[in-house]
mmCIF file of C-alpha atoms in Angstrom:
data_model
loop_
_atom_site.group_PDB
_atom_site.id
_atom_site.type_symbol
_atom_site.label_atom_id
_atom_site.label_comp_id
_atom_site.label_asym_id
_atom_site.label_seq_id
_atom_site.Cartn_x
_atom_site.Cartn_y
_atom_site.Cartn_z
ATOM 1 C CA MET A 1400 10.821 15.335 -12.354
ATOM 2 C CA GLU A 1401 12.322 12.455 -10.851
ATOM 3 C CA TYR A 1402 9.876 12.683 -8.005
ATOM 4 C CA LEU A 1403 6.774 13.138 -10.702
ATOM 5 C CA ILE A 1404 7.867 9.653 -12.065
ATOM 6 C CA ILE A 1405 8.447 7.962 -8.748
ATOM 7 C CA PHE A 1406 4.995 9.361 -8.040
ATOM 8 C CA ILE A 1407 3.251 8.298 -11.277
ATOM 9 C CA SER A 1408 5.058 4.996 -11.499
ATOM 10 C CA ALA A 1409 4.259 3.958 -7.832
ATOM 11 C CA ILE A 1410 0.562 4.823 -8.592
ATOM 12 C CA PHE A 1411 -0.059 3.443 -11.622
ATOM 13 C CA VAL A 1412 2.895 1.262 -13.287
ATOM 14 C CA ASN A 1413 4.032 -0.312 -10.205
ATOM 15 C CA ASN A 1414 0.711 -0.317 -8.080
ATOM 16 C CA ILE A 1415 1.476 -2.176 -5.282
ATOM 17 C CA ILE A 1416 -1.580 -4.475 -5.214
ATOM 18 C CA LEU A 1417 -2.122 -4.845 -8.933
ATOM 19 C CA SER A 1418 1.473 -5.300 -9.900
ATOM 20 C CA GLN A 1419 3.787 -5.956 -7.178
ATOM 21 C CA PHE A 1420 0.886 -8.466 -5.544
ATOM 22 C CA LEU A 1421 1.508 -7.055 -1.995
ATOM 23 C CA GLY A 1422 -1.007 -6.205 0.618
ATOM 24 C CA ILE A 1423 -3.695 -8.657 -1.155
ATOM 25 C CA CYS A 1424 -5.422 -9.268 2.399
ATOM 26 C CA PRO A 1425 -7.318 -6.386 2.891
ATOM 27 C CA PHE A 1426 -7.515 -5.514 -0.798
ATOM 28 C CA LEU A 1427 -9.971 -8.882 -0.930
ATOM 29 C CA GLY A 1428 -11.239 -8.671 2.510
ATOM 30 C CA VAL A 1429 -12.141 -4.855 2.891
ATOM 31 C CA SER A 1430 -13.189 -4.057 -0.578
ATOM 32 C CA LYS A 1431 -16.954 -4.451 -0.040
ATOM 33 C CA LYS A 1432 -17.886 -1.024 0.386
ATOM 34 C CA VAL A 1433 -16.518 2.039 -1.049
ATOM 35 C CA SER A 1434 -16.911 3.807 2.429
ATOM 36 C CA THR A 1435 -14.754 1.364 4.333
ATOM 37 C CA SER A 1436 -12.152 1.220 1.703
ATOM 38 C CA LEU A 1437 -11.519 4.684 1.968
ATOM 39 C CA GLY A 1438 -11.048 4.694 5.502
ATOM 40 C CA MET A 1439 -8.875 1.717 5.160
ATOM 41 C CA GLY A 1440 -6.879 3.335 2.338
ATOM 42 C CA ALA A 1441 -6.435 6.370 4.698
ATOM 43 C CA ALA A 1442 -5.194 4.115 7.761
ATOM 44 C CA VAL A 1443 -2.806 2.623 5.324
ATOM 45 C CA ALA A 1444 -1.690 5.729 3.824
ATOM 46 C CA PHE A 1445 -1.005 7.155 7.619
ATOM 47 C CA VAL A 1446 0.829 4.093 8.478
ATOM 48 C CA LEU A 1447 2.802 3.492 5.709
ATOM 49 C CA THR A 1448 4.422 6.831 5.133
ATOM 50 C CA LEU A 1449 5.010 7.123 9.086
ATOM 51 C CA ALA A 1450 6.560 3.514 8.935
ATOM 52 C CA THR A 1451 8.646 4.577 5.914
ATOM 53 C CA ILE A 1452 10.087 7.429 7.575
ATOM 54 C CA VAL A 1453 10.730 5.495 10.747
ATOM 55 C CA THR A 1454 12.222 2.761 9.216
ATOM 56 C CA PHE A 1455 14.449 5.020 6.735
ATOM 57 C CA LEU A 1456 15.881 6.339 9.962
ATOM 58 C CA VAL A 1457 16.330 3.265 11.835
ATOM 59 C CA GLN A 1458 18.104 1.699 8.853
ATOM 60 C CA LYS A 1459 20.503 4.702 8.233
ATOM 61 C CA PHE A 1460 21.125 5.569 11.966
ATOM 62 C CA LEU A 1461 20.979 2.633 13.682
ATOM 63 C CA LEU A 1462 21.364 -0.721 11.666
ATOM 64 C CA ASP A 1463 23.877 0.526 8.986
ATOM 65 C CA PRO A 1464 26.389 2.240 11.624
ATOM 66 C CA PHE A 1465 26.292 -0.802 14.069
ATOM 67 C CA GLU A 1466 26.472 -3.365 11.132
ATOM 68 C CA LEU A 1467 23.056 -5.048 11.975
ATOM 69 C CA GLY A 1468 21.627 -4.995 8.602
ATOM 70 C CA TYR A 1469 20.522 -8.714 9.331
ATOM 71 C CA LEU A 1470 17.982 -7.360 11.934
ATOM 72 C CA GLN A 1471 16.134 -5.533 9.135
ATOM 73 C CA THR A 1472 12.957 -7.323 8.943
ATOM 74 C CA LEU A 1473 12.528 -7.792 12.574
ATOM 75 C CA ALA A 1474 13.407 -4.279 13.590
ATOM 76 C CA PHE A 1475 10.814 -3.079 10.748
ATOM 77 C CA ILE A 1476 8.102 -5.457 11.942
ATOM 78 C CA LEU A 1477 8.456 -4.062 15.352
ATOM 79 C CA VAL A 1478 8.310 -0.599 14.177
ATOM 80 C CA ILE A 1479 5.259 -1.236 11.837
ATOM 81 C CA ALA A 1480 3.201 -3.215 14.967
ATOM 82 C CA ALA A 1481 4.147 -0.208 17.626
ATOM 83 C CA LEU A 1482 2.839 2.391 14.536
ATOM 84 C CA VAL A 1483 -0.444 0.379 14.025
ATOM 85 C CA GLN A 1484 -1.052 0.411 17.603
ATOM 86 C CA MET A 1485 -0.997 4.212 17.735
ATOM 87 C CA VAL A 1486 -3.081 4.527 14.692
ATOM 88 C CA GLU A 1487 -5.808 2.205 16.281
ATOM 89 C CA ILE A 1488 -5.877 4.371 19.774
ATOM 90 C CA ILE A 1489 -5.946 7.437 17.664
ATOM 91 C CA LEU A 1490 -8.712 6.050 15.473
ATOM 92 C CA LYS A 1491 -10.630 4.922 18.476
ATOM 93 C CA LYS A 1492 -10.970 8.124 19.831
ATOM 94 C CA VAL A 1493 -11.558 10.212 16.961
ATOM 95 C CA SER A 1494 -13.735 8.238 14.611
ATOM 96 C CA PRO A 1495 -15.328 5.269 16.736
ATOM 97 C CA PRO A 1496 -17.762 4.410 13.517
ATOM 98 C CA LEU A 1497 -14.532 3.949 11.290
ATOM 99 C CA TYR A 1498 -12.697 1.970 13.986
ATOM 100 C CA GLN A 1499 -15.822 -0.274 14.269
ATOM 101 C CA ALA A 1500 -16.277 -0.632 10.353
ATOM 102 C CA LEU A 1501 -12.676 -1.506 9.802
ATOM 103 C CA GLY A 1502 -13.124 -4.087 12.757
ATOM 104 C CA ILE A 1503 -10.432 -7.031 12.623
ATOM 105 C CA PHE A 1504 -9.239 -5.324 9.353
ATOM 106 C CA LEU A 1505 -6.984 -2.570 11.223
ATOM 107 C CA PRO A 1506 -4.724 -4.980 13.091
ATOM 108 C CA LEU A 1507 -4.180 -6.705 9.956
ATOM 109 C CA ILE A 1508 -2.152 -3.410 8.670
ATOM 110 C CA THR A 1509 0.477 -4.895 11.019
ATOM 111 C CA THR A 1510 0.701 -8.020 8.948
ATOM 112 C CA ASN A 1511 0.055 -6.038 6.009
ATOM 113 C CA CYS A 1512 3.331 -7.033 3.659
ATOM 114 C CA ALA A 1513 2.441 -3.916 1.520
ATOM 115 C CA VAL A 1514 3.988 -1.809 4.456
ATOM 116 C CA LEU A 1515 6.669 -3.827 5.293
ATOM 117 C CA GLY A 1516 7.546 -3.981 1.475
ATOM 118 C CA VAL A 1517 7.683 -0.404 0.635
ATOM 119 C CA ALA A 1518 10.050 -0.052 4.011
ATOM 120 C CA ILE A 1519 12.421 -2.710 2.624
ATOM 121 C CA LEU A 1520 12.070 -1.456 -1.097
ATOM 122 C CA VAL A 1521 13.269 2.005 -0.206
ATOM 123 C CA ILE A 1522 16.202 0.909 1.051
ATOM 124 C CA GLN A 1523 17.115 -1.397 -1.576
ATOM 125 C CA ARG A 1524 16.478 0.891 -4.181
ATOM 126 C CA ASP A 1525 18.739 3.414 -2.197
ATOM 127 C CA TYR A 1526 16.547 6.098 -2.391
ATOM 128 C CA SER A 1527 16.780 9.385 0.078
ATOM 129 C CA LEU A 1528 14.550 10.282 2.862
ATOM 130 C CA LEU A 1529 12.739 12.705 0.194
ATOM 131 C CA GLN A 1530 12.440 10.092 -2.392
ATOM 132 C CA SER A 1531 11.374 7.565 0.317
ATOM 133 C CA VAL A 1532 8.370 9.866 1.488
ATOM 134 C CA VAL A 1533 7.268 10.566 -2.104
ATOM 135 C CA TYR A 1534 7.210 6.795 -2.645
ATOM 136 C CA ALA A 1535 5.443 6.098 0.226
ATOM 137 C CA ILE A 1536 2.641 8.854 -0.208
ATOM 138 C CA SER A 1537 2.368 7.645 -3.890
ATOM 139 C CA THR A 1538 2.336 3.733 -3.361
ATOM 140 C CA ALA A 1539 -0.632 4.563 -0.426
ATOM 141 C CA ILE A 1540 -2.504 6.654 -3.019
ATOM 142 C CA GLY A 1541 -1.998 3.546 -5.406
ATOM 143 C CA PHE A 1542 -2.986 1.205 -2.718
ATOM 144 C CA ALA A 1543 -6.136 3.359 -1.769
ATOM 145 C CA LEU A 1544 -7.167 3.695 -5.614
ATOM 146 C CA ALA A 1545 -7.005 0.188 -6.235
ATOM 147 C CA LEU A 1546 -9.132 -0.397 -2.872
ATOM 148 C CA VAL A 1547 -11.620 2.024 -3.789
ATOM 149 C CA VAL A 1548 -12.048 1.154 -7.458
ATOM 150 C CA PHE A 1549 -12.261 -2.715 -6.462
ATOM 151 C CA ALA A 1550 -15.014 -1.715 -3.732
ATOM 152 C CA GLY A 1551 -16.680 -0.050 -6.444
ATOM 153 C CA ILE A 1552 -16.717 -2.780 -8.805
ATOM 154 C CA ARG A 1553 -17.994 -5.180 -6.200
ATOM 155 C CA GLU A 1554 -20.628 -2.949 -4.577
ATOM 156 C CA GLN A 1555 -21.774 -2.904 -8.545
ATOM 157 C CA LEU A 1556 -21.738 -6.815 -8.853
ATOM 158 C CA GLU A 1557 -24.005 -7.127 -5.865
ATOM 159 C CA MET A 1558 -26.765 -5.613 -7.977
ATOM 160 C CA VAL A 1559 -26.183 -7.876 -11.055
ATOM 161 C CA ARG A 1560 -27.625 -11.691 -11.423
ATOM 162 C CA ILE A 1561 -24.236 -13.823 -11.534
ATOM 163 C CA PRO A 1562 -24.042 -17.464 -12.264
ATOM 164 C CA LYS A 1563 -24.341 -19.855 -9.270
ATOM 165 C CA GLY A 1564 -20.887 -21.258 -9.810
ATOM 166 C CA MET A 1565 -19.301 -17.653 -10.139
ATOM 167 C CA ARG A 1566 -20.839 -16.357 -6.845
ATOM 168 C CA GLY A 1567 -18.639 -15.348 -4.129
ATOM 169 C CA MET A 1568 -15.100 -15.443 -4.025
ATOM 170 C CA ALA A 1569 -14.717 -16.730 -7.496
ATOM 171 C CA ILE A 1570 -16.459 -13.561 -9.138
ATOM 172 C CA VAL A 1571 -14.168 -11.385 -6.804
ATOM 173 C CA LEU A 1572 -10.835 -13.180 -8.037
ATOM 174 C CA VAL A 1573 -12.011 -12.970 -11.540
ATOM 175 C CA THR A 1574 -12.642 -9.217 -10.858
ATOM 176 C CA ALA A 1575 -9.533 -8.578 -9.396
ATOM 177 C CA GLY A 1576 -7.454 -10.169 -12.247
ATOM 178 C CA LEU A 1577 -9.314 -7.980 -15.003
ATOM 179 C CA LEU A 1578 -8.487 -5.111 -12.860
ATOM 180 C CA ALA A 1579 -4.488 -6.076 -12.529
ATOM 181 C CA LEU A 1580 -4.890 -6.545 -16.394
ATOM 182 C CA SER A 1581 -6.317 -2.970 -16.978
ATOM 183 C CA PHE A 1582 -3.414 -1.440 -14.955
ATOM 184 C CA MET A 1583 -0.751 -3.223 -17.155
ATOM 185 C CA GLY A 1584 -1.811 -0.733 -19.915
ATOM 186 C CA PHE A 1585 0.164 2.134 -17.931
ATOM 187 C CA SER A 1586 3.262 -0.396 -18.270
ATOM 188 C CA GLY A 1587 5.181 2.011 -20.804
ATOM 189 C CA LEU A 1588 4.329 5.206 -19.117
ATOM 190 C CA GLU A 1589 7.421 5.182 -16.720
ATOM 191 C CA GLY A 1590 9.897 4.485 -19.896
ATOM 192 C CA GLY A 1591 8.100 7.398 -21.795
ATOM 193 C CA LEU A 1592 8.355 9.578 -18.717
ATOM 194 C CA LYS A 1593 12.060 8.938 -18.353
ATOM 195 C CA GLN A 1594 12.799 9.513 -22.279
ATOM 196 C CA LEU A 1595 10.410 12.705 -22.309
ATOM 197 C CA PHE A 1596 12.244 14.304 -19.105
ATOM 198 C CA GLY A 1597 15.617 12.761 -19.866
ATOM 199 C CA VAL A 1598 15.883 10.973 -16.668
ATOM 200 C CA GLU A 1599 17.935 7.817 -16.227
#
Protein backbone atom coordinates (compact mmCIF):
# COMPACT_ATOMS: atom_id res chain seq x y z
CA MET A 1 0.00 0.00 0.00
CA GLU A 2 2.95 2.32 0.66
CA TYR A 3 3.93 2.10 -3.02
CA LEU A 4 0.36 2.83 -4.12
CA ILE A 5 0.34 5.97 -1.95
CA ILE A 6 3.69 7.09 -3.40
CA PHE A 7 2.33 6.41 -6.92
CA ILE A 8 -0.97 8.32 -6.54
CA SER A 9 0.63 11.12 -4.53
CA ALA A 10 3.37 11.78 -7.11
CA ILE A 11 0.90 11.86 -10.02
CA PHE A 12 -1.93 13.92 -8.57
CA VAL A 13 -1.20 15.42 -5.14
CA ASN A 14 2.45 16.47 -5.55
CA ASN A 15 2.54 16.77 -9.33
CA ILE A 16 6.09 17.76 -10.23
CA ILE A 17 4.94 20.59 -12.54
CA LEU A 18 1.64 21.81 -11.12
CA SER A 19 2.40 21.50 -7.38
CA GLN A 20 6.19 21.66 -7.07
CA PHE A 21 6.79 23.90 -10.13
CA LEU A 22 9.73 21.90 -11.46
CA GLY A 23 10.13 21.34 -15.20
CA ILE A 24 8.24 24.46 -16.28
CA CYS A 25 10.46 25.03 -19.39
CA PRO A 26 9.23 21.97 -21.35
CA PHE A 27 5.75 22.42 -19.88
CA LEU A 28 5.41 25.82 -21.57
CA GLY A 29 7.66 25.14 -24.56
CA VAL A 30 6.68 21.68 -25.85
CA SER A 31 2.99 21.75 -25.03
CA LYS A 32 1.70 23.18 -28.32
CA LYS A 33 0.74 19.76 -29.76
CA VAL A 34 -0.41 16.58 -28.01
CA SER A 35 1.81 14.38 -30.21
CA THR A 36 4.97 16.32 -29.28
CA SER A 37 3.90 16.34 -25.62
CA LEU A 38 3.52 12.56 -25.64
CA GLY A 39 7.01 12.20 -27.12
CA MET A 40 8.49 14.61 -24.60
CA GLY A 41 6.67 12.84 -21.76
CA ALA A 42 8.06 9.47 -22.90
CA ALA A 43 11.61 10.87 -23.23
CA VAL A 44 11.43 12.49 -19.78
CA ALA A 45 9.96 9.29 -18.28
CA PHE A 46 12.83 7.22 -19.63
CA VAL A 47 15.52 9.69 -18.54
CA LEU A 48 13.86 10.36 -15.16
CA THR A 49 13.60 6.68 -14.22
CA LEU A 50 17.08 5.80 -15.43
CA ALA A 51 18.62 8.92 -13.85
CA THR A 52 16.97 8.20 -10.50
CA ILE A 53 18.33 4.64 -10.43
CA VAL A 54 21.86 5.67 -11.46
CA THR A 55 22.03 8.72 -9.15
CA PHE A 56 20.68 6.63 -6.23
CA LEU A 57 23.47 4.09 -6.78
CA VAL A 58 26.06 6.89 -7.16
CA GLN A 59 24.87 8.42 -3.87
CA LYS A 60 24.80 5.16 -1.88
CA PHE A 61 27.95 3.51 -3.25
CA LEU A 62 30.20 6.46 -4.13
CA LEU A 63 29.25 9.73 -2.44
CA ASP A 64 28.11 8.40 0.98
CA PRO A 65 30.94 5.89 1.64
CA PHE A 66 33.65 8.42 0.71
CA GLU A 67 31.83 11.33 2.43
CA LEU A 68 31.53 13.29 -0.81
CA GLY A 69 27.95 14.47 -0.22
CA TYR A 70 28.94 18.04 -1.12
CA LEU A 71 29.48 16.84 -4.73
CA GLN A 72 25.90 15.51 -5.01
CA THR A 73 24.49 18.20 -7.32
CA LEU A 74 27.53 18.21 -9.61
CA ALA A 75 27.65 14.40 -9.83
CA PHE A 76 23.92 14.17 -10.52
CA ILE A 77 24.08 16.82 -13.27
CA LEU A 78 26.90 14.93 -15.00
CA VAL A 79 24.98 11.63 -14.82
CA ILE A 80 21.79 13.24 -16.18
CA ALA A 81 23.70 14.97 -19.02
CA ALA A 82 25.25 11.63 -20.06
CA LEU A 83 21.85 9.89 -19.99
CA VAL A 84 20.23 12.63 -22.11
CA GLN A 85 22.98 12.23 -24.71
CA MET A 86 22.21 8.50 -24.78
CA VAL A 87 18.46 9.13 -25.24
CA GLU A 88 19.23 11.64 -28.02
CA ILE A 89 21.36 9.08 -29.92
CA ILE A 90 18.70 6.35 -29.51
CA LEU A 91 15.85 8.64 -30.67
CA LYS A 92 17.87 9.80 -33.69
CA LYS A 93 18.24 6.18 -34.84
CA VAL A 94 14.87 4.74 -33.76
CA SER A 95 12.46 7.64 -34.41
CA PRO A 96 13.85 10.49 -36.59
CA PRO A 97 10.43 12.25 -36.86
CA LEU A 98 10.11 12.41 -33.06
CA TYR A 99 13.74 13.55 -32.83
CA GLN A 100 12.99 16.35 -35.33
CA ALA A 101 9.73 17.26 -33.56
CA LEU A 102 11.43 17.64 -30.19
CA GLY A 103 14.23 19.71 -31.72
CA ILE A 104 15.88 21.98 -29.16
CA PHE A 105 13.77 20.65 -26.29
CA LEU A 106 15.50 17.26 -26.11
CA PRO A 107 18.84 18.78 -24.97
CA LEU A 108 16.78 20.85 -22.50
CA ILE A 109 16.08 17.62 -20.55
CA THR A 110 19.72 17.96 -19.43
CA THR A 111 18.84 21.18 -17.62
CA ASN A 112 15.29 20.11 -16.75
CA CYS A 113 15.11 20.74 -13.03
CA ALA A 114 12.39 18.05 -12.70
CA VAL A 115 14.94 15.30 -13.44
CA LEU A 116 17.52 16.71 -11.02
CA GLY A 117 14.79 17.52 -8.49
CA VAL A 118 13.48 13.94 -8.38
CA ALA A 119 17.03 12.55 -8.08
CA ILE A 120 17.66 14.80 -5.06
CA LEU A 121 14.18 14.31 -3.53
CA VAL A 122 14.51 10.51 -3.31
CA ILE A 123 17.77 10.96 -1.38
CA GLN A 124 16.27 13.60 0.94
CA ARG A 125 13.21 11.43 1.64
CA ASP A 126 15.49 8.45 2.36
CA TYR A 127 13.62 6.17 -0.06
CA SER A 128 14.84 2.66 -0.81
CA LEU A 129 15.82 1.80 -4.40
CA LEU A 130 12.38 0.29 -5.12
CA GLN A 131 10.57 3.27 -3.58
CA SER A 132 12.81 5.57 -5.64
CA VAL A 133 11.93 3.75 -8.86
CA VAL A 134 8.18 3.85 -8.05
CA TYR A 135 8.45 7.56 -7.24
CA ALA A 136 10.41 8.29 -10.44
CA ILE A 137 7.96 6.39 -12.67
CA SER A 138 4.91 7.97 -11.06
CA THR A 139 6.49 11.44 -11.21
CA ALA A 140 7.19 10.86 -14.92
CA ILE A 141 3.55 9.82 -15.44
CA GLY A 142 2.41 12.96 -13.60
CA PHE A 143 4.76 15.06 -15.73
CA ALA A 144 3.43 13.50 -18.96
CA LEU A 145 -0.18 13.82 -17.77
CA ALA A 146 0.20 17.54 -17.05
CA LEU A 147 2.00 18.06 -20.37
CA VAL A 148 -0.61 16.21 -22.47
CA VAL A 149 -3.63 17.79 -20.73
CA PHE A 150 -2.09 21.25 -21.16
CA ALA A 151 -1.28 20.54 -24.82
CA GLY A 152 -4.88 19.44 -25.42
CA ILE A 153 -6.16 22.67 -23.90
CA ARG A 154 -3.71 24.73 -25.99
CA GLU A 155 -4.86 22.96 -29.17
CA GLN A 156 -8.45 23.90 -28.30
CA LEU A 157 -7.40 27.51 -27.64
CA GLU A 158 -6.12 27.73 -31.23
CA MET A 159 -9.74 27.37 -32.43
CA VAL A 160 -11.17 30.01 -30.07
CA ARG A 161 -11.32 33.75 -30.55
CA ILE A 162 -9.22 35.20 -27.74
CA PRO A 163 -9.17 38.94 -26.91
CA LYS A 164 -6.11 40.66 -28.38
CA GLY A 165 -4.56 41.49 -24.99
CA MET A 166 -4.74 37.86 -23.88
CA ARG A 167 -3.19 36.22 -26.95
CA GLY A 168 0.15 34.41 -26.85
CA MET A 169 1.91 33.74 -23.58
CA ALA A 170 -0.72 35.59 -21.50
CA ILE A 171 -3.47 33.03 -22.14
CA VAL A 172 -0.93 30.18 -21.79
CA LEU A 173 0.06 31.34 -18.29
CA VAL A 174 -3.56 31.89 -17.23
CA THR A 175 -4.43 28.38 -18.49
CA ALA A 176 -1.44 26.88 -16.64
CA GLY A 177 -2.56 28.61 -13.45
CA LEU A 178 -6.11 27.26 -13.79
CA LEU A 179 -4.75 23.76 -14.44
CA ALA A 180 -2.58 24.01 -11.30
CA LEU A 181 -5.64 25.11 -9.32
CA SER A 182 -7.62 22.13 -10.61
CA PHE A 183 -4.90 19.75 -9.35
CA MET A 184 -5.17 21.35 -5.89
CA GLY A 185 -8.45 19.45 -5.62
CA PHE A 186 -6.40 16.30 -5.01
CA SER A 187 -4.59 17.81 -1.99
CA GLY A 188 -6.47 15.76 0.64
CA LEU A 189 -6.12 12.49 -1.26
CA GLU A 190 -2.73 11.49 0.18
CA GLY A 191 -3.82 11.95 3.81
CA GLY A 192 -7.08 10.11 3.14
CA LEU A 193 -5.25 7.14 1.61
CA LYS A 194 -2.79 7.00 4.52
CA GLN A 195 -5.70 6.94 6.98
CA LEU A 196 -7.58 4.34 4.95
CA PHE A 197 -4.65 1.93 4.77
CA GLY A 198 -3.14 2.82 8.16
CA VAL A 199 0.20 3.94 6.71
CA GLU A 200 2.32 6.49 8.58
